[in-house]
Tab-separated table of C-alpha atoms and ligand atoms in Angstrom:
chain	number	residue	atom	x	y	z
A	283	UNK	CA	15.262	10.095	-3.544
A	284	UNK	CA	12.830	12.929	-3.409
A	285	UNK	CA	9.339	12.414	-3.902
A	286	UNK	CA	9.917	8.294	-5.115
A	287	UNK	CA	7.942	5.994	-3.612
A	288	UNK	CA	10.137	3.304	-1.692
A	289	UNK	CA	8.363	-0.532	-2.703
A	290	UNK	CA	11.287	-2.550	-2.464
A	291	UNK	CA	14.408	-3.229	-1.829
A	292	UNK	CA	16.059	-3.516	-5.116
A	293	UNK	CA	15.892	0.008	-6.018
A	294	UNK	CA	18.566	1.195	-3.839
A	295	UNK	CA	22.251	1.438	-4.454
A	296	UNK	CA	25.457	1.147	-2.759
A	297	UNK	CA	25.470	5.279	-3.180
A	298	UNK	CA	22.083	5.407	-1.923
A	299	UNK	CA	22.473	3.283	1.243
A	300	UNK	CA	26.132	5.137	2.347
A	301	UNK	CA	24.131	8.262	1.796
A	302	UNK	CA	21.528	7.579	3.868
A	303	UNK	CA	23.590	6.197	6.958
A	304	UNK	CA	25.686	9.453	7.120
A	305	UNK	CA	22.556	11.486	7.133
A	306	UNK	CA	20.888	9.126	9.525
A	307	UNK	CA	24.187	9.419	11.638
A	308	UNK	CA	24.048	13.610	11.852
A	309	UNK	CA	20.361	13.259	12.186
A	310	UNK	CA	21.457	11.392	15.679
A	311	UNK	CA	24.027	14.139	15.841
A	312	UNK	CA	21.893	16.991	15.520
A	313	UNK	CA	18.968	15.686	17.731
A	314	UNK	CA	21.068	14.940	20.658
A	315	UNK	CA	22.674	18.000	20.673
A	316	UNK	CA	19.322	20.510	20.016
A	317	UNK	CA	16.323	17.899	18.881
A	318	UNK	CA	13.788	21.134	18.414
A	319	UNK	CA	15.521	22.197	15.604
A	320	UNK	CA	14.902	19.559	13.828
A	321	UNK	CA	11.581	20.600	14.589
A	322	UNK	CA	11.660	23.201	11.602
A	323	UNK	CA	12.954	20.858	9.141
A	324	UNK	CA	9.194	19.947	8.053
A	325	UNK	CA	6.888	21.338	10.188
A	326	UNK	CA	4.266	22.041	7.444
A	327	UNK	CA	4.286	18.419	5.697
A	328	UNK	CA	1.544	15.700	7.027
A	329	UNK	CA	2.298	12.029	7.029
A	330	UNK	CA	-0.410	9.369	6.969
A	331	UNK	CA	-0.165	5.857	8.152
A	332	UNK	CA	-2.005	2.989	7.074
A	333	UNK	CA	-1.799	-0.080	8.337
A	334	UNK	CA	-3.732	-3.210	7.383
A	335	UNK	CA	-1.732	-5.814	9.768
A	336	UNK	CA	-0.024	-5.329	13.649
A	337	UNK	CA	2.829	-3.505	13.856
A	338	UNK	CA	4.730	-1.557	17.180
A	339	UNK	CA	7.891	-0.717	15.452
A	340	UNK	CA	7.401	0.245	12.341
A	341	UNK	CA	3.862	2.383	12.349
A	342	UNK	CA	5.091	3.998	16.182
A	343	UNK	CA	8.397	4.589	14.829
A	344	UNK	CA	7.710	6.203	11.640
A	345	UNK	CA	5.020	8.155	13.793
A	346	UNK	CA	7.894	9.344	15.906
A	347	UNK	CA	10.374	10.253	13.171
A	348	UNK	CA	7.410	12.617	11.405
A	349	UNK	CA	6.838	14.397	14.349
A	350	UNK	CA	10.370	15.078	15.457
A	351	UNK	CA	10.755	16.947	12.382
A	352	UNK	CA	7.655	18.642	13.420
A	353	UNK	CA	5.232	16.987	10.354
A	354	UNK	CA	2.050	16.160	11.382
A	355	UNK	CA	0.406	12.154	11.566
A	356	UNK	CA	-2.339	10.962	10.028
A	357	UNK	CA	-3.214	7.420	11.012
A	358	UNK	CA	-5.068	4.304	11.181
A	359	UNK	CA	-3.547	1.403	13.083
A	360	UNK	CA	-5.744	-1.333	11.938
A	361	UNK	CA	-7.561	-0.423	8.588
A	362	UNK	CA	-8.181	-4.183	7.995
A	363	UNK	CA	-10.926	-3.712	10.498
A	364	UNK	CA	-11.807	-0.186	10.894
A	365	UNK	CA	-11.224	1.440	7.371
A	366	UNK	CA	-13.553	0.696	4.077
A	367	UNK	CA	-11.197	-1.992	3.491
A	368	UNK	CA	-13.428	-3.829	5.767
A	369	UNK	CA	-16.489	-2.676	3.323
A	370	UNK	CA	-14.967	-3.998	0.453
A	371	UNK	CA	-12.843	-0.864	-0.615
A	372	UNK	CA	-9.780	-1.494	-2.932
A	373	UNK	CA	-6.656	0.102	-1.995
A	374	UNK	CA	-6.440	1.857	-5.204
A	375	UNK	CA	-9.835	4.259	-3.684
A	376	UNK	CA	-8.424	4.000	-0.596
A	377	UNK	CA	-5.481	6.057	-1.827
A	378	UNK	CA	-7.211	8.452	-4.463
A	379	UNK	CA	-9.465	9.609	-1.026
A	380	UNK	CA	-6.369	10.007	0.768
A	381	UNK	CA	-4.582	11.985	-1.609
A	382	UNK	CA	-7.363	14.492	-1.359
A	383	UNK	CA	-6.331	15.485	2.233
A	384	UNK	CA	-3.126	16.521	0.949
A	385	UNK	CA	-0.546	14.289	2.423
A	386	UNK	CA	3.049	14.876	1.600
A	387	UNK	CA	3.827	10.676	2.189
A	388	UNK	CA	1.655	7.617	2.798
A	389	UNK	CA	3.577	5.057	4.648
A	390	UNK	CA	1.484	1.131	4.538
A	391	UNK	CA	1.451	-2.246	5.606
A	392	UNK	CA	-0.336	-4.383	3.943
A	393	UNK	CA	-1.123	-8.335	4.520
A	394	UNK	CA	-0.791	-9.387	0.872
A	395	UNK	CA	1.937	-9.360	-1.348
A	396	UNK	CA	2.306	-6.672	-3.888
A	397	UNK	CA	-0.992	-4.453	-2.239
A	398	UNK	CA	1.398	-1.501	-1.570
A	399	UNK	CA	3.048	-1.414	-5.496
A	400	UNK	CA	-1.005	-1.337	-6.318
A	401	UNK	CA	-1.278	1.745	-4.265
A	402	UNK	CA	2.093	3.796	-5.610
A	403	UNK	CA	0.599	2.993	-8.838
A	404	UNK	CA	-2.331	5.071	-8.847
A	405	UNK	CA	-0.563	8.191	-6.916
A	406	UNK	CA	2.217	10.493	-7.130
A	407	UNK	CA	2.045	10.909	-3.535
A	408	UNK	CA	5.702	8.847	-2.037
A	409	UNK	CA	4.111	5.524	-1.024
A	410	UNK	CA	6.306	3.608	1.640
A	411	UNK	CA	6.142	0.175	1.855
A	412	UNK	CA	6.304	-0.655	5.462
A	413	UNK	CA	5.733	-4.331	5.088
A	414	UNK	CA	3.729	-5.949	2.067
A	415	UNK	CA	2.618	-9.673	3.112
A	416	UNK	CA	5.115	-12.105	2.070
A	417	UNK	CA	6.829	-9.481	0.116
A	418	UNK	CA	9.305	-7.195	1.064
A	419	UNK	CA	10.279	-4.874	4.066
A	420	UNK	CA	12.602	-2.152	2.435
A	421	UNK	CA	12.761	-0.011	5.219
A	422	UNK	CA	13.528	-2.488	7.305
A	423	UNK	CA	16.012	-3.358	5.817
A	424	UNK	CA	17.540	-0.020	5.661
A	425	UNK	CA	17.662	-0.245	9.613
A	426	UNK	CA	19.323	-3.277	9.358
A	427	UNK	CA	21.980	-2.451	7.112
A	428	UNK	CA	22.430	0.832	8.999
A	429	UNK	CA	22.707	-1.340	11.968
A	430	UNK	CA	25.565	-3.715	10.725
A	431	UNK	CA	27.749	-0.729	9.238
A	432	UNK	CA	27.358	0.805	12.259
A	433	UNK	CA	28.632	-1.950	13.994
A	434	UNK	CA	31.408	-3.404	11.481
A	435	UNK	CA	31.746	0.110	9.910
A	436	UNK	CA	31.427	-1.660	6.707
A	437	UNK	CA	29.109	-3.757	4.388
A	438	UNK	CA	31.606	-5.557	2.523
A	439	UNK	CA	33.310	-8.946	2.857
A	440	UNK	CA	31.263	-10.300	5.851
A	441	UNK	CA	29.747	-13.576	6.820
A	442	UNK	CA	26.068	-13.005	7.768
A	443	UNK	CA	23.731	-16.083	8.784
A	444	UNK	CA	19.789	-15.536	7.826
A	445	UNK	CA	18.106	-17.748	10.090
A	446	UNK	CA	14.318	-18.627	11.424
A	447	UNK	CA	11.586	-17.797	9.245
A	448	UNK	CA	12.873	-17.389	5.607
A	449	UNK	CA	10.311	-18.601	3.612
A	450	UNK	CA	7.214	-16.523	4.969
A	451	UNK	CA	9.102	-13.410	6.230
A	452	UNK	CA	9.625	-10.411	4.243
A	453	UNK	CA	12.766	-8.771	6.281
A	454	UNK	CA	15.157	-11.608	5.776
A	455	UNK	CA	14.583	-11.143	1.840
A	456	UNK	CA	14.699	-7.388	1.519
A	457	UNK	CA	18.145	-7.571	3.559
A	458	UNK	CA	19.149	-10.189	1.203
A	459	UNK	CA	18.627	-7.683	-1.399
A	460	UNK	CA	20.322	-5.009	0.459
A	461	UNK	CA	23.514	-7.188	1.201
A	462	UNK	CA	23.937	-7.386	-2.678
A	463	UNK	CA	24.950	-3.636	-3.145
A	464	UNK	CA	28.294	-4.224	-1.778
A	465	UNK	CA	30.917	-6.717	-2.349
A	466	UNK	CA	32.208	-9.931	-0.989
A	467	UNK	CA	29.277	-10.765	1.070
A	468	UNK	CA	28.544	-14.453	1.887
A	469	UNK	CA	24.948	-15.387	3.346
A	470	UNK	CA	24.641	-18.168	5.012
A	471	UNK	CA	21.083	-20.052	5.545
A	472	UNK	CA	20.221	-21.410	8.402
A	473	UNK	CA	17.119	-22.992	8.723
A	474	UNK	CA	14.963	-26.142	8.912
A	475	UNK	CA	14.026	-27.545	5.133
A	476	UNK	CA	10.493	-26.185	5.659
A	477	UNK	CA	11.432	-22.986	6.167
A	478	UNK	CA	14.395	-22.271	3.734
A	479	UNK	CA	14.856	-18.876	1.420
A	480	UNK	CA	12.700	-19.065	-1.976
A	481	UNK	CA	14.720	-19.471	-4.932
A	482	UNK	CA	13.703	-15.781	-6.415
A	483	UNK	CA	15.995	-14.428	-3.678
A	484	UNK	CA	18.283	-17.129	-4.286
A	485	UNK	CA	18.652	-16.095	-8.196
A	486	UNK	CA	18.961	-12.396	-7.012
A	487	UNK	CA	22.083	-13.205	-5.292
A	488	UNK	CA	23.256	-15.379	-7.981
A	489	UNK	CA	22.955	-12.661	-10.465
A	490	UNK	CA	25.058	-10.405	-8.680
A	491	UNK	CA	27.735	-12.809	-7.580
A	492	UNK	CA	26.818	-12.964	-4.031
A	493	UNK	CA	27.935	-16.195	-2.851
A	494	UNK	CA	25.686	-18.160	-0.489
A	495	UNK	CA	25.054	-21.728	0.643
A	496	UNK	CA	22.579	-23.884	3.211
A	497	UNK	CA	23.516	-24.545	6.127
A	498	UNK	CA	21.117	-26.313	8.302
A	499	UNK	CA	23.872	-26.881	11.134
A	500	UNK	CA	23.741	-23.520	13.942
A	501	UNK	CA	27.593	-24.712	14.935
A	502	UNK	CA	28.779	-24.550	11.611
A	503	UNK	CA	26.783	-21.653	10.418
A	504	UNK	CA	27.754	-19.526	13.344
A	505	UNK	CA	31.305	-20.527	13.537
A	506	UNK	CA	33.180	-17.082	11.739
A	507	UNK	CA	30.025	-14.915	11.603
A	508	UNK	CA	30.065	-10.979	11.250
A	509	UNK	CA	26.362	-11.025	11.904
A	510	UNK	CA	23.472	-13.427	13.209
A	511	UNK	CA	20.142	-12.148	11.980
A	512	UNK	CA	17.415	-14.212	13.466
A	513	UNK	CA	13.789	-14.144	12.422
A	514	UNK	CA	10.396	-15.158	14.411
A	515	UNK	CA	8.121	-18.265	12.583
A	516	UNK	CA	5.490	-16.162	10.977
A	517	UNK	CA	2.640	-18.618	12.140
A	518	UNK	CA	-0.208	-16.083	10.543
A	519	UNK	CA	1.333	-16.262	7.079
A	520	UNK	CA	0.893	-20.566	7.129
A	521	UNK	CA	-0.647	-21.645	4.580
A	522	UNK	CA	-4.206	-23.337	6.550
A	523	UNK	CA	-3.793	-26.499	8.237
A	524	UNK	CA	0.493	-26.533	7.959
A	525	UNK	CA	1.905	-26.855	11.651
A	526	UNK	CA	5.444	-26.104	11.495
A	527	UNK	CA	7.306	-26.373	15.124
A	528	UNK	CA	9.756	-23.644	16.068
A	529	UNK	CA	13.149	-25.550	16.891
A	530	UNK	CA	15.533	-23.011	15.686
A	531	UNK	CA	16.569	-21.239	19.498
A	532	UNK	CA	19.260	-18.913	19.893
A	533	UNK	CA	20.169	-19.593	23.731
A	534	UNK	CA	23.898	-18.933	25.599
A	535	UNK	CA	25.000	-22.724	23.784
A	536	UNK	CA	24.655	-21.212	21.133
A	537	UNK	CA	26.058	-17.878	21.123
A	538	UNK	CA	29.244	-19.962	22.219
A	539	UNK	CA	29.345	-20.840	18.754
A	540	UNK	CA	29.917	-16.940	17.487
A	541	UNK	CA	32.585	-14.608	17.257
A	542	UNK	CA	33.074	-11.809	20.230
A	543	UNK	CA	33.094	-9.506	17.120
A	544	UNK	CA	29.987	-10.877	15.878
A	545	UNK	CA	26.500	-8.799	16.137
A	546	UNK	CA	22.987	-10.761	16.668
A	547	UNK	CA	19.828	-9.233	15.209
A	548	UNK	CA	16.070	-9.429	15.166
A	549	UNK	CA	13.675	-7.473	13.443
A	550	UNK	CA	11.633	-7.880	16.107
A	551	UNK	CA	8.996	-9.060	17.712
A	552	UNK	CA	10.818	-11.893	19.622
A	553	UNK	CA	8.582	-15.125	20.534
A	554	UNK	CA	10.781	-17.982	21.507
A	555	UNK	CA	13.034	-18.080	19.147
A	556	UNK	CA	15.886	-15.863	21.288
A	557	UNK	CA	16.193	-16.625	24.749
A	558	UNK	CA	15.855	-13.413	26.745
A	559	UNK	CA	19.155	-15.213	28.931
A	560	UNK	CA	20.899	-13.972	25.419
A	561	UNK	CA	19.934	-9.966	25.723
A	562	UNK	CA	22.662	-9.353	28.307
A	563	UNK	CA	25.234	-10.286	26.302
A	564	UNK	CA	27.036	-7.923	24.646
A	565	UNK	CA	26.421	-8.850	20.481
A	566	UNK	CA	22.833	-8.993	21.596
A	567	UNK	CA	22.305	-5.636	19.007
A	568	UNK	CA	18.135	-5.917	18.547
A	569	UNK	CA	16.886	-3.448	21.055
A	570	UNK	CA	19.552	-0.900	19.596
A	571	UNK	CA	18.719	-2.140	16.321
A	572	UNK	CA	15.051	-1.272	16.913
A	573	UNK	CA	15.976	2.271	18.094
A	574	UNK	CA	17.765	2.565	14.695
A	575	UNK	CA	14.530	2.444	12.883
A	576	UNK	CA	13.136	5.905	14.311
A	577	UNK	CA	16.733	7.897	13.027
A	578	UNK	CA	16.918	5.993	9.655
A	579	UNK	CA	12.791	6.332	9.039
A	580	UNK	CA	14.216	10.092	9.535
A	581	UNK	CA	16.810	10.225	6.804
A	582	UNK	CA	14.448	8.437	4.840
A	583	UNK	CA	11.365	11.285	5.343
A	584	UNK	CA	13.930	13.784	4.910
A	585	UNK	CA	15.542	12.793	1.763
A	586	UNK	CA	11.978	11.853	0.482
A	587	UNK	CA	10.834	14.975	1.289
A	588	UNK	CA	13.436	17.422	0.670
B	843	NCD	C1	8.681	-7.623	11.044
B	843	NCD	C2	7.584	-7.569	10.004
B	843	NCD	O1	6.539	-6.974	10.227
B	843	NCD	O2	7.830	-8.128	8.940
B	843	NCD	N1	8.485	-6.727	12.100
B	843	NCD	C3	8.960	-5.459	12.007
B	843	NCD	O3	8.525	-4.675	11.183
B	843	NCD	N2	9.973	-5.110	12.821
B	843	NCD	C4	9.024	-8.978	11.503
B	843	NCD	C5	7.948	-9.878	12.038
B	843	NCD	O4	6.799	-9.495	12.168
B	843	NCD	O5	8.298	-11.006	12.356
């Protein structure tokens, strides 16, 4: 992976992914055991972080990965407002300015679709997509799958219900996409009609023989589930003037429905759509799952920049 830019997805492989998780893994090893050495591992390298749209995770914990491996951070938290954007800028400047202060990656979230591709485009710099509109969420999804084989200790043959938000969030599609480099996975949809997957995920699976179906029904789709991956209504991405109400709750009713083995996740943030009665049970994974992010944003600096 070293210097590629990561825009989707798609461009990882099963031998990518496995990778990545056992370096994430001795990353976790390492740093509890002495975290200033890791300290040395890139102590001359500068990371800078633009952001166009809100973010806690993702910007903080990419933030906190660079600098435990002793890089330095460059960043603006809301360059929608504060950076030339606001002036009229196109990203494609944008970047050719910031590649004059040397950065060794550019990690950016961007509110429309496709900006971030615009801005690997016109650099060699490693662009990271951290979120492009209704787009994709690659490293995201990394987290996620991390999460899951960390759990199951595999990525193969499970049952794992997408629910919430499908149609305007970005996660739920990149870990579609993700989900397809191994075998024997069945995804289960479970959503309200308004809100259901797009059909250019839906042909992705289809291509590579990942079986899938709708299910609207949270009894039936949870009954036999490896993994519950639940996803917030993205009210900002609406199109104007469409009101959709949130009626998709996870509460304790419905965690009766799953599995002891099963894991539920959230890319987080959490409106309304988990009930916070659900985060003492035990397959509640999202907190942990957050955590994830910081050690597999990690692996993913260090095999970029190695
Ligand atoms: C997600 C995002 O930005 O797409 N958040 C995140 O990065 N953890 C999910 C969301 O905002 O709903």
């Amino acid at each position: 992976m070293a210097r590629m830019h990561i825009l989707a997805a798609d461009q990882f492989d099963r031998g990518q992914l496995e990778d990545l998780f056992k370096l994430t893994d001795s990353i976790r090893t390492k740093f509890g055991k002495n975290k200033r050495e890791l300290l040395k591992w890139h102590r001359d390298k500068m990371l800078i972080t633009l952001f166009y749209e809100p973010s806690t995770r993702t910007r903080l914990s990419f933030a906190a990965a660079a600098t435990h491996m002793g890089m330095s951070v460059v960043s603006t938290e809301n360059a929608r407002e504060f950076s030339s954007a606001a002036k009229g800028e196109t990203i494609e400047d944008t970047i050719k300015v910031l590649e004059q202060y040397v950065p060794d990656a550019i990690v950016i979230r961007h509110h429309e679709t496709g900006e971030v591709a615009r801005a690997a485009a016109v650099t060699d710099v490693p662009i990271i997509n951290a979120g492009d509109g209704k787009g994709e969420h690659p490293t995201q999804s990394l987290l996620d799958t991390y999460t899951i084989w960390q759990h199951h200790k595999m990525l193969d043959g499970l049952r794992v219900v997408l629910g919430g938000d499908l149609l305007h969030g970005r996660t739920a599609r990149s870990l579609s996409k993700l989900l397809a480099c191994f075998d024997g996975n069945h995804i289960v949809f479970n959503t309200i009609p308004e809100l259901q997957m797009a059909d250019d995920i839906k042909e992705y699976l289809t291509e590579r023989g990942v079986t899938f179906e709708e299910q609207p029904d949270m009894k039936k789709a949870f009954t036999g589930a490896d993994v519950v991956y639940w996803t917030r209504l993205q009210k900002e991405r609406l199109p104007e003037g469409v009101h959709i109400e949130q009626t998709y709750t996870i509460d304790s009713k419905a965690m009766s429905y799953l599995p002891d083995s099963a894991i539920v996740m959230h890319p987080l943030p959490r409106v309304d759509e988990i009930t916070t009665e659900v985060d003492d049970d035990p397959r509640a994974r999202y907190f942990d799952q957050a955590g994830n992010g910081m050690y597999v944003r990690m692996a993913l600096l260090d095999s970029i920049l190695s």
